XYZ file of C-alpha atoms in Angstrom:
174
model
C 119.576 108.280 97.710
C 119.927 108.947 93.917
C 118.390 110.446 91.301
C 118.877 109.659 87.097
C 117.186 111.013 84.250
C 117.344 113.372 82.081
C 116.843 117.501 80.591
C 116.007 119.122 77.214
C 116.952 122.556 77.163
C 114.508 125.167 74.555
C 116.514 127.774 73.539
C 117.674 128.313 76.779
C 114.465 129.300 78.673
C 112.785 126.083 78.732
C 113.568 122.693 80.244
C 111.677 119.713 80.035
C 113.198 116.905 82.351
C 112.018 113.176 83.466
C 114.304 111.617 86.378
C 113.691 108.772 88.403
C 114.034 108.374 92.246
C 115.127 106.331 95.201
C 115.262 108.006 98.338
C 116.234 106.010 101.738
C 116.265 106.469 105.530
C 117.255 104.481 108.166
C 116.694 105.168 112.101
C 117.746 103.650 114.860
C 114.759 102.521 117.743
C 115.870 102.336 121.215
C 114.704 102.434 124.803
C 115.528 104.002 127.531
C 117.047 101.307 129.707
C 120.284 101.489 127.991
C 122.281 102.819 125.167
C 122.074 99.669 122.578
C 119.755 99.990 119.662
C 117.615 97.390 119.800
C 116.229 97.855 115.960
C 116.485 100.123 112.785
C 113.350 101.493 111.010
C 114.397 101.716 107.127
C 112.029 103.550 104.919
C 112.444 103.598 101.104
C 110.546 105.495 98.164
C 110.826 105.483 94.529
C 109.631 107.197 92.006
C 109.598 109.169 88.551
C 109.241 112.365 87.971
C 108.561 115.030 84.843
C 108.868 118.419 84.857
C 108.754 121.368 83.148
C 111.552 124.738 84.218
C 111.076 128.336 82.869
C 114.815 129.276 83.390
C 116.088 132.505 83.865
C 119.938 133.551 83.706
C 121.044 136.408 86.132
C 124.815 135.961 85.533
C 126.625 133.735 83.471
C 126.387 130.058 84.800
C 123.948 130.590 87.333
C 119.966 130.562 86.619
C 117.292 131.332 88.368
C 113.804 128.828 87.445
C 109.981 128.369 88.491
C 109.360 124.875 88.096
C 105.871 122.654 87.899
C 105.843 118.858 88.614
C 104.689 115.599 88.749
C 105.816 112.295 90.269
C 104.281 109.029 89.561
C 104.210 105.383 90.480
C 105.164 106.423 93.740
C 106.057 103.214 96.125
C 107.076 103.524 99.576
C 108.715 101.058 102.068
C 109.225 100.179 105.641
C 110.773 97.719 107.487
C 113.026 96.704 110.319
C 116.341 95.267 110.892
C 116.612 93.498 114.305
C 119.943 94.187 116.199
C 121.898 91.809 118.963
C 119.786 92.972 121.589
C 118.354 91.018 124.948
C 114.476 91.068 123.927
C 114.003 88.467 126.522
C 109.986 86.771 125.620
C 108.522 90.021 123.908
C 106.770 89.239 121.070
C 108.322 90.691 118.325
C 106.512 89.890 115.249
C 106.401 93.113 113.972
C 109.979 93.283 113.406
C 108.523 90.662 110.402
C 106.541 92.629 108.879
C 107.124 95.705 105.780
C 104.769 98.283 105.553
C 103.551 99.566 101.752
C 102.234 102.254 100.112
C 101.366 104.206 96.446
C 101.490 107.498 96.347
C 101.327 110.864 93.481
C 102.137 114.366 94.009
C 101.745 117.372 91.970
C 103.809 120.977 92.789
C 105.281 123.776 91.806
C 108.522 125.357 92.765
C 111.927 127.974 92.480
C 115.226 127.297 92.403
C 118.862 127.939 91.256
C 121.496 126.030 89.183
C 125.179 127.025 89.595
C 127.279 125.370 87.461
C 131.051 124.984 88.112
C 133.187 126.267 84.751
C 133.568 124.645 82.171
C 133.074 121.284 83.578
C 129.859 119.789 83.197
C 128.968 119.473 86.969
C 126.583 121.709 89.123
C 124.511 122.374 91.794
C 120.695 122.647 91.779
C 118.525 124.129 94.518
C 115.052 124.185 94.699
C 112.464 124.963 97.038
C 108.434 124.515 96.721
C 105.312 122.898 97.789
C 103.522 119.580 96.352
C 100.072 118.096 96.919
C 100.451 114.126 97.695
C 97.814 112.096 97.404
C 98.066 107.700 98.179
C 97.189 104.600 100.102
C 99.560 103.405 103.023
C 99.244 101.484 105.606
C 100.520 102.932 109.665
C 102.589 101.021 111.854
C 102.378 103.072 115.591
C 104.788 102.785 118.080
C 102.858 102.464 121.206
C 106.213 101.495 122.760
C 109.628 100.384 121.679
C 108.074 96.659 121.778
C 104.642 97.150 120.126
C 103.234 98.702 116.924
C 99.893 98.911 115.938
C 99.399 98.323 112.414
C 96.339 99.755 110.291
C 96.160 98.637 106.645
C 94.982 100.605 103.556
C 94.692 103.937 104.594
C 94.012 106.759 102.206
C 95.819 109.739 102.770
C 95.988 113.535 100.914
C 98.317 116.082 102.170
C 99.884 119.800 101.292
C 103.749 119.411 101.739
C 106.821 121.810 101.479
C 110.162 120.753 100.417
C 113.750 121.397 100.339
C 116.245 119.831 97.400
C 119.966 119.358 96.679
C 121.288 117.777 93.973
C 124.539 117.598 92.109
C 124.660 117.169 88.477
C 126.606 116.444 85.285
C 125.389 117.797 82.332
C 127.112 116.100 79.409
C 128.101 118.727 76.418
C 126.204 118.769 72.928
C 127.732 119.886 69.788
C 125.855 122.027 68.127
C-alpha cells in the first residue's frame, strides 16, 4: 500500500491536497481437509484523491481538521495465485480469471496530524464516512473449488473508514 501526492497549506487553516493511491490485499483460501493453502485471493485498488482540510492547532505540532473528499478513477482488482496443492480433476478455471471494477466516492471526515520535531515526518489520523458509487463484477465462493461469477454489477454504498499514514512534509522557505 502507498500513497503520493501532495498539500498546499492557506495561512495555516486551509489545506488543499491531491494524492494518489494503491492499496493491496492478499488472502489465503483453504479447506478444511488440511492445513495447506491451496490459493491466494489478491485484491488491488487505485486511485486519486483531492481534498480540502480546515485545520485547527490545539498545541504546537499537533492539529486537529474536518476534511471533505473525493476519489476518482477508481479501479479495483482481483485475482488468484494457485499454490502447490493436490487439486486432483477439479476444474479450476476460475483460478484464470481477474475480476474488475470502477468505482467514485465522496466523504467527509476528522482527524489529527502529529508531527515529530523538527523533522519533517508525521503522523495523520483520520476517521469518516464516504458514499461509493461503481460497476464490479462478483466472484462467490460457493466452495473452496467453485465461484460463481456475475459480470457488471452496479453497486452504491454508505461506508466508514479508518486511516494511517506517515508523512514527510518537505520545508519551504519563506
Amino acid at each position: 500500500t502507498y500513497t503520493y501526492g501532495g498539500e498546499i497549506i492557506l495561512n495555516d487553516r486551509h489545506s488543499i491536497g491531491v494524492d494518489g493511491n494503491m492499496f493491496r490485499t492478499r488472502a489465503e483460501i483453504d479447506n478444511d481437509e488440511d492445513t495447506e493453502a491451496m490459493y491466494s485471493e489478491i485484491n488491488r485498488k487505485t486511485y486519486g484523491l483531492v481534498d480540502y482540510k480546515l485545520l485547527m492547532y490545539v498545541k504546537p505540532k499537533i492539529q486537529i481538521y474536518l476534511s471533505v473528499y473525493q476519489k476518482w478513477g477508481g479501479k479495483y482488482w482481483m485475482w488468484h495465485k494457485k499454490h502447490n496443492y493436490d487439486f486432483g480433476d477439479r476444474d479450476l478455471s476460475f483460478l484464470q480469471s481477474t475480476k474488475r471494477g470502477r468505482f467514485s466516492e465522496t466523504g467527509f471526515g476528522i482527524g489529527m496530524k502529529r508531527y515529530f520535531s523538527d523533522s519533517g515526518f508525521g503522523l495523520d489520523l483520520c476517521l469518516g464516512m464516504g458514499y461509493r458509487t461503481g460497476t464490479n463484477e462478483n466472484f462467490e465462493h460457493l466452495n473452496p473449488y467453485e465461484v460463481k461469477i456475475t459480470k457488471g454489477i452496479d453497486y452504491d454504498r454508505a461506508m466508514m473508514y479508518a486511516r494511517l499514514n506517515f508523512f514527510f512534509q518537505f520545508p519551504v522557505r519563506k
